[in-house]
Amino acid sequence: KMDKPDAKADRVKQELMQYGITPEEWGGDTQFVEVSALKGTGADKLLESILVLAEVMDLRSATKTRAECVVIEAKLEVGRGPVCTVIVKTGTLKKGDSIVSGFTSGRARSLMGHTGKMLDFALPSTPVQILGLETCPSPGDDLIVVDSEREAKKIVQNRLDEKVASDLLTVRSA
């Protein structure tokens, strides 16, 4: 909120000290970066600070494991079928992987990056569009890689069975 005329960064820092958050320049260990969305200032410094902090703390994501992703959006497109946009949280998502998300499964037939380029794999923090699911999952669902399409279908069937059983219990108790 640095764009507001009455914005005072020092006052905010003092108020945060009540909660044990002390700025680096005052002898603490918390970085503060002033950013203005309206003027576009400070964004470069913020990104630089994040990169330096990640390097100092040696923050890395596992890439040699099966991918775990989160669904950002999903839609049914004419001629393409269900198209699911995910962000890879951990692991490496590869073209051809058997995948499960919510109550649907399939095989990642194609992966397309945010620039429209076709990919063979996607690493952590990469947004990617996937073709190959049977139906559209819900936004917010996890998408995981499993050993085979048979295992994927088994997981989906178990989830559906649990949902039906849960729905029956809800109806009986009502």
mmCIF file of C-alpha atoms in Angstrom, residues 52-131:
data_model
loop_
_atom_site.group_PDB
_atom_site.id
_atom_site.type_symbol
_atom_site.label_atom_id
_atom_site.label_comp_id
_atom_site.label_asym_id
_atom_site.label_seq_id
_atom_site.Cartn_x
_atom_site.Cartn_y
_atom_site.Cartn_z
ATOM 1 C CA VAL A 52 18.937 -14.150 -2.839
ATOM 2 C CA LEU A 53 16.960 -15.489 0.116
ATOM 3 C CA ALA A 54 16.171 -18.744 -1.709
ATOM 4 C CA GLU A 55 19.864 -19.196 -2.516
ATOM 5 C CA VAL A 56 21.029 -18.389 1.027
ATOM 6 C CA MET A 57 18.449 -20.756 2.543
ATOM 7 C CA ASP A 58 19.227 -23.345 -0.178
ATOM 8 C CA LEU A 59 15.546 -23.757 -1.032
ATOM 9 C CA ARG A 60 15.102 -26.479 -3.604
ATOM 10 C CA SER A 61 12.210 -28.572 -4.772
ATOM 11 C CA ALA A 62 12.443 -32.305 -5.423
ATOM 12 C CA THR A 63 12.643 -32.948 -9.157
ATOM 13 C CA LYS A 64 13.518 -36.645 -9.212
ATOM 14 C CA THR A 65 10.155 -37.738 -7.793
ATOM 15 C CA ARG A 66 6.708 -38.209 -9.291
ATOM 16 C CA ALA A 67 4.942 -34.971 -9.965
ATOM 17 C CA GLU A 68 2.385 -33.501 -7.624
ATOM 18 C CA CYS A 69 0.437 -30.617 -9.138
ATOM 19 C CA VAL A 70 -2.505 -28.385 -8.341
ATOM 20 C CA VAL A 71 -5.266 -27.702 -10.883
ATOM 21 C CA ILE A 72 -5.649 -24.011 -11.696
ATOM 22 C CA GLU A 73 -8.395 -24.343 -14.280
ATOM 23 C CA ALA A 74 -10.025 -26.961 -16.471
ATOM 24 C CA LYS A 75 -12.298 -26.633 -19.466
ATOM 25 C CA LEU A 76 -13.735 -28.690 -22.272
ATOM 26 C CA GLU A 77 -12.500 -27.469 -25.661
ATOM 27 C CA VAL A 78 -13.988 -28.469 -29.011
ATOM 28 C CA GLY A 79 -11.547 -30.691 -30.897
ATOM 29 C CA ARG A 80 -9.184 -31.034 -27.917
ATOM 30 C CA GLY A 81 -11.372 -32.454 -25.159
ATOM 31 C CA PRO A 82 -10.687 -31.755 -21.481
ATOM 32 C CA VAL A 83 -7.848 -29.229 -21.097
ATOM 33 C CA CYS A 84 -6.413 -28.864 -17.618
ATOM 34 C CA THR A 85 -3.993 -26.136 -16.497
ATOM 35 C CA VAL A 86 -1.833 -27.093 -13.523
ATOM 36 C CA ILE A 87 1.184 -25.830 -11.638
ATOM 37 C CA VAL A 88 3.755 -28.452 -10.726
ATOM 38 C CA LYS A 89 4.385 -28.348 -6.952
ATOM 39 C CA THR A 90 7.035 -31.069 -6.691
ATOM 40 C CA GLY A 91 8.617 -33.657 -8.934
ATOM 41 C CA THR A 92 8.741 -33.742 -12.711
ATOM 42 C CA LEU A 93 5.616 -34.143 -14.836
ATOM 43 C CA LYS A 94 6.437 -35.966 -18.070
ATOM 44 C CA LYS A 95 4.568 -36.441 -21.310
ATOM 45 C CA GLY A 96 2.981 -39.907 -21.179
ATOM 46 C CA ASP A 97 2.643 -40.065 -17.374
ATOM 47 C CA SER A 98 -0.480 -41.731 -15.969
ATOM 48 C CA ILE A 99 -2.322 -39.105 -13.933
ATOM 49 C CA VAL A 100 -5.213 -38.816 -11.464
ATOM 50 C CA SER A 101 -7.053 -35.671 -10.431
ATOM 51 C CA GLY A 102 -10.218 -35.687 -8.362
ATOM 52 C CA PHE A 103 -12.669 -38.104 -9.975
ATOM 53 C CA THR A 104 -10.888 -38.382 -13.324
ATOM 54 C CA SER A 105 -7.795 -40.034 -14.723
ATOM 55 C CA GLY A 106 -5.876 -40.386 -17.951
ATOM 56 C CA ARG A 107 -2.490 -40.119 -19.564
ATOM 57 C CA ALA A 108 -0.688 -36.817 -20.163
ATOM 58 C CA ARG A 109 -0.841 -36.942 -23.976
ATOM 59 C CA SER A 110 0.616 -33.471 -24.379
ATOM 60 C CA LEU A 111 2.108 -30.760 -22.197
ATOM 61 C CA MET A 112 2.068 -27.138 -23.300
ATOM 62 C CA GLY A 113 3.947 -24.389 -21.482
ATOM 63 C CA HIS A 114 2.636 -20.880 -20.843
ATOM 64 C CA THR A 115 4.295 -19.640 -24.056
ATOM 65 C CA GLY A 116 2.420 -22.186 -26.178
ATOM 66 C CA LYS A 117 5.515 -24.345 -26.705
ATOM 67 C CA MET A 118 5.062 -28.117 -26.471
ATOM 68 C CA LEU A 119 7.075 -29.650 -23.622
ATOM 69 C CA ASP A 120 8.403 -33.136 -22.895
ATOM 70 C CA PHE A 121 8.473 -32.450 -19.143
ATOM 71 C CA ALA A 122 7.627 -29.763 -16.575
ATOM 72 C CA LEU A 123 9.624 -29.011 -13.421
ATOM 73 C CA PRO A 124 8.374 -27.528 -10.113
ATOM 74 C CA SER A 125 6.674 -24.107 -10.294
ATOM 75 C CA THR A 126 5.966 -24.579 -14.010
ATOM 76 C CA PRO A 127 2.444 -23.845 -15.251
ATOM 77 C CA VAL A 128 1.434 -26.326 -17.939
ATOM 78 C CA GLN A 129 -1.668 -27.306 -19.930
ATOM 79 C CA ILE A 130 -2.378 -31.025 -20.048
ATOM 80 C CA LEU A 131 -4.437 -32.955 -22.568
#
